[in-house]
Coordinates of C-alpha atoms and ligand atoms in Angstrom, one line a residue:
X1 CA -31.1 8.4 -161.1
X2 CA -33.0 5.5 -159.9
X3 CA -31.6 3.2 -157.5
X4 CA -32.5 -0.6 -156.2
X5 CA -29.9 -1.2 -153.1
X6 CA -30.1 -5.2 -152.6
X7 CA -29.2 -6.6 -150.0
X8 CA -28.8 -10.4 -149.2
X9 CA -28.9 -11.5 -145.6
X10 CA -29.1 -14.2 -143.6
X11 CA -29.2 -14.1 -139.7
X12 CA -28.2 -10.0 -140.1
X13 CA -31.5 -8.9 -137.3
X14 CA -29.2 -7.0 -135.2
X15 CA -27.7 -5.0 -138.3
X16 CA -31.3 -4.0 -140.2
X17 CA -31.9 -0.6 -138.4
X18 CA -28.3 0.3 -138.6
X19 CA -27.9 -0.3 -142.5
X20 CA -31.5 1.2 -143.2
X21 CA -30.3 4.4 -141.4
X22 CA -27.3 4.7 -143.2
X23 CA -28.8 4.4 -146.4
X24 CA -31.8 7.0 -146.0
X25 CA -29.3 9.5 -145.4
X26 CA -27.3 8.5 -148.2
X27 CA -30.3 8.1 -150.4
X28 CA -33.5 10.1 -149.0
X29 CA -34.7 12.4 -152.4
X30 CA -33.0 10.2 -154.8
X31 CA -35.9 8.2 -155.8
X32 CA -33.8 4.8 -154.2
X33 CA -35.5 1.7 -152.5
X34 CA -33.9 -0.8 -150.7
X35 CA -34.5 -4.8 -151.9
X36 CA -33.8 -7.5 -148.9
X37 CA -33.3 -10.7 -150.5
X38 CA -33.5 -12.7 -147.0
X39 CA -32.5 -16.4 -146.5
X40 CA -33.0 -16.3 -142.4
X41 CA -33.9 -18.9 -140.2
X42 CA -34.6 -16.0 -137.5
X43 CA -36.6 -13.6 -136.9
X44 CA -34.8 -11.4 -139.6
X45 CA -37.9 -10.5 -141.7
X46 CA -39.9 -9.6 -138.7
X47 CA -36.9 -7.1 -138.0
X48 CA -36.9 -6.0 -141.4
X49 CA -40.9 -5.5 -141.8
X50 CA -40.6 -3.8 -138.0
X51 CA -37.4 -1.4 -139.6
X52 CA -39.8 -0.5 -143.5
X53 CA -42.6 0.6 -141.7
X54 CA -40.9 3.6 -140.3
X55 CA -38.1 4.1 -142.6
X56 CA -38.5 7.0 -145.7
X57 CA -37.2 4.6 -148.0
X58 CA -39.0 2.2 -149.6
X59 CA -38.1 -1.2 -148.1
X60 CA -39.3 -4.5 -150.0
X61 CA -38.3 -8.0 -148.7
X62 CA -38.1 -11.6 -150.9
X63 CA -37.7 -14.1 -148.5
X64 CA -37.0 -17.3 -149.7
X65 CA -38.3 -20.0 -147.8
X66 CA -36.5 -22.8 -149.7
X67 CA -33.1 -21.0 -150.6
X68 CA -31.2 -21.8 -153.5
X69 CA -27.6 -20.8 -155.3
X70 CA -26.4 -19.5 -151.6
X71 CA -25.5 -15.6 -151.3
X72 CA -25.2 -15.8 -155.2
X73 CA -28.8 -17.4 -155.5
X74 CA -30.3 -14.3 -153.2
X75 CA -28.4 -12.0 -155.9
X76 CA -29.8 -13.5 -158.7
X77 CA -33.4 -13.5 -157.5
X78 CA -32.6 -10.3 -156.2
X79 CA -31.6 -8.7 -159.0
X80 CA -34.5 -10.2 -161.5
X81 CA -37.4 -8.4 -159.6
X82 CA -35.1 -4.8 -159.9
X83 CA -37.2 -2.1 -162.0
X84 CA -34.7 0.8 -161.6
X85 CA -32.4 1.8 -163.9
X86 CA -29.7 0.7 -161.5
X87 CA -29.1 -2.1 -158.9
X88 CA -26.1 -1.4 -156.2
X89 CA -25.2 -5.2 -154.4
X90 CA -24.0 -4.8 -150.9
X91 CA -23.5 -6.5 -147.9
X92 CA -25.9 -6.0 -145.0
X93 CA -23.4 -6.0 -142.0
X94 CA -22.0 -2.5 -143.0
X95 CA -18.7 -3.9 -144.3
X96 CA -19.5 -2.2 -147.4
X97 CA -20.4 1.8 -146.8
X98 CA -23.9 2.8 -147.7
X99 CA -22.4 6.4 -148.2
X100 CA -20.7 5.0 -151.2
X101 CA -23.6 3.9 -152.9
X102 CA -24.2 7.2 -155.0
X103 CA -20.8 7.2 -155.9
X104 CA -20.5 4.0 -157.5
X105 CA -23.7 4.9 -159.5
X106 CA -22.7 8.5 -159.9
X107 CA -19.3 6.9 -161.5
X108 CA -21.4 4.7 -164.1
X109 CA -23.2 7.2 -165.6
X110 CA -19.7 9.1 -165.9
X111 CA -18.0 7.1 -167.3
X112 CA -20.8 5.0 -169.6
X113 CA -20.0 1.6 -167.5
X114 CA -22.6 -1.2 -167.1
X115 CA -20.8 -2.6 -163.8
X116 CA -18.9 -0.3 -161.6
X117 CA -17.2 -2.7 -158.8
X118 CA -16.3 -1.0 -155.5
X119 CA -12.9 -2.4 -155.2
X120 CA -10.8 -2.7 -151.8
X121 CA -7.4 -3.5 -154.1
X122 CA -7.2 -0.2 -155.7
X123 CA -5.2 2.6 -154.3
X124 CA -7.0 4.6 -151.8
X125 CA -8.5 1.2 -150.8
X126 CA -8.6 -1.0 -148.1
X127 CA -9.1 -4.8 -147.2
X128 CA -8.1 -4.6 -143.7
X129 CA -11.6 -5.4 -142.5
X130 CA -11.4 -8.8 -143.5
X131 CA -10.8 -10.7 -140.3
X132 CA -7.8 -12.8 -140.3
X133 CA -4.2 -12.6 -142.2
X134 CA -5.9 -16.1 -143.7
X135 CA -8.9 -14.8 -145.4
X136 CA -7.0 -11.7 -146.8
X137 CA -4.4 -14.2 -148.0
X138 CA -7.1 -16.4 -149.5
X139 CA -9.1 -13.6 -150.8
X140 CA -5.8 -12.0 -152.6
X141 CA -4.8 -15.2 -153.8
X142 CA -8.2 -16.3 -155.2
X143 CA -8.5 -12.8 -157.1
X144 CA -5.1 -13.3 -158.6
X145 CA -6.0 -16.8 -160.2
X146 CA -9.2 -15.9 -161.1
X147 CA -7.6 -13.1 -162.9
X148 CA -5.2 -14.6 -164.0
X149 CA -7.7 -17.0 -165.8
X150 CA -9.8 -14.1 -167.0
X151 CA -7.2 -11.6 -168.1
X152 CA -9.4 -10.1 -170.7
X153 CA -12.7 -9.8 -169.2
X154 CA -11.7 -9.2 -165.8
X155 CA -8.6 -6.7 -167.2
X156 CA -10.6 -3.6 -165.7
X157 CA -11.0 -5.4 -162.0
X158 CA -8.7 -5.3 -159.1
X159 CA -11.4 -7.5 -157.3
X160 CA -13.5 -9.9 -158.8
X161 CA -14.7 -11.1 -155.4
X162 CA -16.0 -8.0 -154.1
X163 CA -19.5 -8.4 -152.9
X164 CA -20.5 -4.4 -153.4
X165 CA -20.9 -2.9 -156.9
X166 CA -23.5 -1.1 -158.9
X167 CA -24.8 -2.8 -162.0
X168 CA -27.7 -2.1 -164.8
X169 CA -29.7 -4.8 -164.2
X170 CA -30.8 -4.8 -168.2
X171 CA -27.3 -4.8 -169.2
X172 CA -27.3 -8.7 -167.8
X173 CA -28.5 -12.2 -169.3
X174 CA -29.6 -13.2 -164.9
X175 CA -30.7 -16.8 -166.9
X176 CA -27.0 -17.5 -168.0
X177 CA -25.6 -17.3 -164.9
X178 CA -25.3 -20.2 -162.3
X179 CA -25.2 -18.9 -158.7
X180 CA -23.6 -20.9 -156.5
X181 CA -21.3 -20.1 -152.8
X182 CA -20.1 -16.2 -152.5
X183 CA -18.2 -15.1 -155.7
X184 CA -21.0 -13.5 -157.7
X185 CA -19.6 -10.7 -159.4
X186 CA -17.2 -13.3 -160.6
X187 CA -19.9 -15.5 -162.2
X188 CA -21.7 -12.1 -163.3
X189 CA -18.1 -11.1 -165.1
X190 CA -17.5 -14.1 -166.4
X191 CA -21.0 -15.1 -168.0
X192 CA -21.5 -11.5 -169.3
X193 CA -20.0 -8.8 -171.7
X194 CA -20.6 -6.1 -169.6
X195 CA -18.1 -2.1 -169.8
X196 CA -16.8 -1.9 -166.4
X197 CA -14.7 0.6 -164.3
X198 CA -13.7 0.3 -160.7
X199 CA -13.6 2.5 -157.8
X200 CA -12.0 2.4 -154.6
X201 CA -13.2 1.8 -151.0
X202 CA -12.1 1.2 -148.0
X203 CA -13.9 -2.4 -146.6
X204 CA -15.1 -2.2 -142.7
X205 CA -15.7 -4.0 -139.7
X206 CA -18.9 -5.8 -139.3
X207 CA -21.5 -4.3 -137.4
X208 CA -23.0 -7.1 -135.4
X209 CA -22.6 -11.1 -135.3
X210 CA -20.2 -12.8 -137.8
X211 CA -19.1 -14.1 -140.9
X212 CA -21.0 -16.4 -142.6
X213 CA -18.2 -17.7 -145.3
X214 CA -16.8 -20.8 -144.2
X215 CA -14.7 -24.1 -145.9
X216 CA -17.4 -25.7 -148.0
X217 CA -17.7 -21.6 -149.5
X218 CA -14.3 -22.1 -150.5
X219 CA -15.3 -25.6 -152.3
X220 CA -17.9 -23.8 -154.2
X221 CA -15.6 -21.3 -155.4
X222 CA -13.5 -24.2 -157.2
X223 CA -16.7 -26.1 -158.2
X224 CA -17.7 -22.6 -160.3
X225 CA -14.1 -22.1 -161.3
X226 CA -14.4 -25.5 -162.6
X227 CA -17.9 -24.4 -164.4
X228 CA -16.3 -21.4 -166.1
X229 CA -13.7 -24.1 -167.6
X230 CA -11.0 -22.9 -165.8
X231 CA -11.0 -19.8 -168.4
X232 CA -7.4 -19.7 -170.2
X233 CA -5.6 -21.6 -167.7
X234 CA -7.0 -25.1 -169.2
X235 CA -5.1 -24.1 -172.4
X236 CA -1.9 -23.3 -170.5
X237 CA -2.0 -26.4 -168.5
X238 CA -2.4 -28.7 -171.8
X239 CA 0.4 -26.6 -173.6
X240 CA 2.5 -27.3 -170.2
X241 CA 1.6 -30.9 -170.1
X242 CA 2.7 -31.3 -173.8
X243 CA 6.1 -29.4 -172.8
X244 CA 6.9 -31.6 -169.9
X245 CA 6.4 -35.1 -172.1
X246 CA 8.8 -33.5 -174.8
X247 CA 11.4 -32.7 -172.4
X248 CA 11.7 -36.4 -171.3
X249 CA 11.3 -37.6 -174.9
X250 CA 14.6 -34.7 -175.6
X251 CA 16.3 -35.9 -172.6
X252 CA 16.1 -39.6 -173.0
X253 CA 16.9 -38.7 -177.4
X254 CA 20.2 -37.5 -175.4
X255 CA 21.2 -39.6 -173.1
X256 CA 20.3 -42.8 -174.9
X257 CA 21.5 -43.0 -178.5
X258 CA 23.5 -39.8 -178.5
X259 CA 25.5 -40.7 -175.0
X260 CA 25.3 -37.2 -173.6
X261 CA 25.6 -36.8 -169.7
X262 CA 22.5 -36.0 -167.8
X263 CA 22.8 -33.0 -167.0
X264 CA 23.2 -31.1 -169.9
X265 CA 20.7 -33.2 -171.4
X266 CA 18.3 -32.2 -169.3
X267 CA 19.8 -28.1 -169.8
X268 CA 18.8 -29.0 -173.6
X269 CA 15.7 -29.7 -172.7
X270 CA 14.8 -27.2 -170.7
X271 CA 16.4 -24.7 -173.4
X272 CA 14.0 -26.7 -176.3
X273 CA 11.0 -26.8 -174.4
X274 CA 10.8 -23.4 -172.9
X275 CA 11.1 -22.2 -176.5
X276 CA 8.2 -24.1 -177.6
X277 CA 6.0 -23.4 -174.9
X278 CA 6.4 -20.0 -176.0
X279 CA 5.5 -20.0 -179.4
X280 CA 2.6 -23.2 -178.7
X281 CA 1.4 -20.6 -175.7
X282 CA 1.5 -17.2 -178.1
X283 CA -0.6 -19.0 -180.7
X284 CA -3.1 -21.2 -178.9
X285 CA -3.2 -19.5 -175.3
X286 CA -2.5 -15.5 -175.4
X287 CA -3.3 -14.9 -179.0
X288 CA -5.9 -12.2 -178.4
X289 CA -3.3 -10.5 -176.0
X290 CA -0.3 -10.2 -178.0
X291 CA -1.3 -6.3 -179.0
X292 CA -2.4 -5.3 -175.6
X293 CA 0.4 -5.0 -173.4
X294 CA 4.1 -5.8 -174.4
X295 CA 6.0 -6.2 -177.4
X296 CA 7.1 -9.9 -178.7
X297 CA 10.7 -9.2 -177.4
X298 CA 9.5 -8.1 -174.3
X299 CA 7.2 -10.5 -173.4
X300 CA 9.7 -13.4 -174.9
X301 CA 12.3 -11.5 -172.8
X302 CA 9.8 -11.7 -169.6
X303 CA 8.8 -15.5 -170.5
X304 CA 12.2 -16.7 -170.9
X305 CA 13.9 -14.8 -167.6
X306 CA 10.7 -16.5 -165.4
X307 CA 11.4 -19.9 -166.8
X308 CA 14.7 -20.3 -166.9
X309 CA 14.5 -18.9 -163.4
X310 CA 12.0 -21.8 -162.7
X311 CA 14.1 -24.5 -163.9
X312 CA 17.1 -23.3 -162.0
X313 CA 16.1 -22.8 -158.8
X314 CA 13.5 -25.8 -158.5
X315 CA 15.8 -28.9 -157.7
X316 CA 17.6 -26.4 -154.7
X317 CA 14.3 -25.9 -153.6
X318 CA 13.2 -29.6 -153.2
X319 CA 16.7 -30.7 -151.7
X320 CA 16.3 -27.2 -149.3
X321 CA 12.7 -28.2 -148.0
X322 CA 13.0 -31.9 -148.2
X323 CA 16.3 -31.5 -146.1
X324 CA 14.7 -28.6 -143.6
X325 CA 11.0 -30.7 -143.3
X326 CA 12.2 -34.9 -143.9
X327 CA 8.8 -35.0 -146.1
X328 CA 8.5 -37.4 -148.7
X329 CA 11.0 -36.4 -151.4
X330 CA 8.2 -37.2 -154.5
X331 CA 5.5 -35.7 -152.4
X332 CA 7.1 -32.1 -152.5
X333 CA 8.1 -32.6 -156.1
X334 CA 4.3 -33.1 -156.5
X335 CA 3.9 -30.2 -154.4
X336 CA 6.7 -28.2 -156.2
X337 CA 5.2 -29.1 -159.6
X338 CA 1.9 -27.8 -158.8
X339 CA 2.9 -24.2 -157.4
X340 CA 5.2 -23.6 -159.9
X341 CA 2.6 -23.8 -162.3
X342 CA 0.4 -21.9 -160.5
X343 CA 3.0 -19.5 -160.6
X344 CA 3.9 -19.5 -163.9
X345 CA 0.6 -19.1 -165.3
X346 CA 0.0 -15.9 -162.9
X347 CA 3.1 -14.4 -164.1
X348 CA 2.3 -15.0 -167.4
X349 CA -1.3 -13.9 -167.8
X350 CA -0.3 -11.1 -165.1
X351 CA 2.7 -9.7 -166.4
X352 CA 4.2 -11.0 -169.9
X353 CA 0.6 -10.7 -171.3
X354 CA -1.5 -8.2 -169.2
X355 CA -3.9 -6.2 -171.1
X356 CA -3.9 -2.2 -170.5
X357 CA -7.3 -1.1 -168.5
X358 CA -9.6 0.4 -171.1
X359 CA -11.7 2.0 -168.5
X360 CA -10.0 4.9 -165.8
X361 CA -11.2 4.7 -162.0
X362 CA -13.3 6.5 -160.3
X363 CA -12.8 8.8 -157.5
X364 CA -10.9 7.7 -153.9
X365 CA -13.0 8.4 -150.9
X366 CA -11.8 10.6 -148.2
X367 CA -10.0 8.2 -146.2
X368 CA -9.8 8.7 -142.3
X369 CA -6.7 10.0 -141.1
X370 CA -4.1 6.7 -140.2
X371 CA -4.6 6.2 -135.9
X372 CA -0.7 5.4 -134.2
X373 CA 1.1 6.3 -137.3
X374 CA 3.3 9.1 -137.5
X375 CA 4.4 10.3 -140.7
X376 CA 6.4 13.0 -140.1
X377 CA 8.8 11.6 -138.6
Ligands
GDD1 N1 -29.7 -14.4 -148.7 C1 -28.6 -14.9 -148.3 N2 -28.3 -16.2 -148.3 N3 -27.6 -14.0 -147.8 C2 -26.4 -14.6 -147.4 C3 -26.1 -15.9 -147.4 C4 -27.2 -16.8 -147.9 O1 -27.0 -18.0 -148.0 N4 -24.9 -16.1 -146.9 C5 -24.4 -14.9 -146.5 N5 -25.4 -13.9 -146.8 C6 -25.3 -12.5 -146.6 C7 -24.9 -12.1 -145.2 O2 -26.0 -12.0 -144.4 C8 -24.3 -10.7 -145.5 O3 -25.3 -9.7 -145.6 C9 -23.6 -10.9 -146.9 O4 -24.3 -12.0 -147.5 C10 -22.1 -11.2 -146.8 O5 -21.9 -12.3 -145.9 P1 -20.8 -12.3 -144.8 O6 -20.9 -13.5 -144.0 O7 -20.7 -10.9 -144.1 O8 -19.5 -12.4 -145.8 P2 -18.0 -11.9 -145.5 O9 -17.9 -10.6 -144.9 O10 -17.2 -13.0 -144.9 O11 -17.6 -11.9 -147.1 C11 -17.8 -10.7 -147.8 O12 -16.6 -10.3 -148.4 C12 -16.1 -11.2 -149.4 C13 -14.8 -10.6 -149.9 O13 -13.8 -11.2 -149.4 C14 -18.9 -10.9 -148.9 O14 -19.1 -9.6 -149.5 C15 -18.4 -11.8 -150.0 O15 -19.3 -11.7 -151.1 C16 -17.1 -11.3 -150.5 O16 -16.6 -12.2 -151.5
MN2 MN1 -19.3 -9.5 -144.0

């Protein structure tokens, strides 16, 4: 097996020597090489030219001295100058461990997989070395929607965001893609029919220095969300949109010429439009899905308890925080609106129509024993 390790960095000097080591004695014998794809405006390549001339792997550098496409960019370029068989993405502040890098590669050729992502969602994995409740809740969150929006292509991923995965570089079209911020497996996922499986690991602490994500990352993950289309979720939204107009249209049919009171009006409506959103989102949204998962009683079963549920409990929820926070009553409607939506389409995609994995998962790492926790008591 031949191996290309790249590695994007920028600003990593301090962590060079460290991640070199690690990898020679993951690697040393296995005809590997390791591929900086260096965006630096420090002296970075000097430490990386200083580190290759006394490592036994082959080191090569790209240094790009007018960067483009971010993180992703360095990937791309990265990955179009790789001439082994396989290509293993990692992070160079030993969040992601070099040990693992065999594995992953070892767990392709197993199981005949083009991508095999190194996932920290899977059991046996760990996110914990993301720094901050926020990111982790960000980082779950984004995975969910972005799954949620893929559900077929991503149906074998636990983490579309990881940044560490092995991948045959031939098995990609690299000129379809358009890199942009930190989410390129996502983009590489999205933009290619690629067999992938999934293995555990458990993501670190950084070596040296800090993070380089930061808020406008976060903007560039909605402007290539908003590239993809939005996958599925665009279709949900304009079946949801059409639902909404034809509950008013029911309700006002009601209330107007046929003198009903409000409220059961509006229960009619709810009843009427829920139905149709079902059938409208079982023809035009989750077609493709409908033999992968549940049956048509289940999932109407699942559909119908989640939406009824939504209608219920949403006005007690807007009296509840409009009375506990004295915001403007329309403004948490909006807000209301918005997340339940969100919600909804998670659920849906997630649960009434999740696809079955096609590919199993690789092996869990030996984990280090749980510090301060005792279990046998
Ligand atoms: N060439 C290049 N250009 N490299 C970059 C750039 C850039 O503009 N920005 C960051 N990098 C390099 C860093 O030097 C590091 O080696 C790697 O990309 C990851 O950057 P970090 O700053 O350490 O990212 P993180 O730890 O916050 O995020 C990681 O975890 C996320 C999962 O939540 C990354 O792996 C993300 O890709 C991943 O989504
Ligand atoms: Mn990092």
């Amino acid at each position: 097996m031949s191996i290309t390790v790249v590695v994007p960095t920028f600003n990593e000097g301090p962590n060079i020597a460290e991640l070199v080591r690690r990898l020679e004695e993951a690697l040393v014998g296995r005809g590997a090489e390791v591929l900086f794809v260096d965006d630096s405006r420090d002296d970075t390549p000097a430490e990386i030219e200083r580190v290759a001339a006394s490592s036994a792997l082959p080191v090569r550098m790209i240094h790009r001295e007018t960067p483009t496409g971010g993180l992703s960019g360095a990937v791309v370029e990265g990955l179009g100058s790789v001439t082994t068989e396989w290509a293993v993405v990692m992070d160079g502040d030993l969040q992601h461990p070099p040990e693992l890098v065999p594995s992953l590669v070892a767990t392709g050729e197993k199981l005949g997989a083009e991508v095999v992502v190194a996932s920290r969602y899977l059991k046996g994995g760990d996110a914990n070395g993301l720094d901050g409740r926020w990111r982790r809740l960000v980082s779950t969150a984004s995975s969910l929607l972005a799954r949620s929006m893929f559900p077929k292509r991503l149906r074998n991923v636990t983490d579309p965001m990881t940044g560490f995965f092995a991948v045959r570089p031939d098995a990609l079209e690299l000129d379809a893609l358009r890199p942009r911020g930190f989410k390129i497996l996502l983009e590489i996922l999205t933009r290619n029919t690629v067999v992938v499986a999934e293995e555990p690991f458990v993501f670190g602490e950084r070596f040296a220095g800090e993070s380089k994500a930061s808020f406008v990352n976060g903007l560039r993950y909605v402007e290539q969300l908003a590239s993809l289309r939005f996958g599925r979720m665009s279709r949900f939204a304009i079946i949801g949109a059409f639902g909404a107009v034809a509950n008013l249209a029911i309700m006002w049919v009601l209330v107007h010429p046929f003198q009903l009171g409000y409220v059961w009006a509006a229960v009619v409506a709810a009843a009427v439009t829920i139905t149709t959103n079902f059938v409208l989102q079982e023809r035009f949204v989750f077609r493709d899905l409908r033999n992968e998962g549940r049956s048509l009683w289940n999932r109407a079963a699942h559909s119908f308890a989640f939406n009824g549920a939504e209608a219920a409990l949403r006005l007690p929820f807007l009296i509840w925080i409009v009375e506990a926070t004295g915001a403007p009553a329309v403004l948490v409607q909006a807000v209301t609106l918005v997340v339940a939506f969100l919600l909804r389409f998670v659920f849906h995609s997630q649960v009434v129509y999740r696809p079955r994995r096609t590919t199993p998962v690789g092996p869990v790492p030996d984990l280090p024993a749980v510090v301060g926790r005792d279990t046998t008591a």
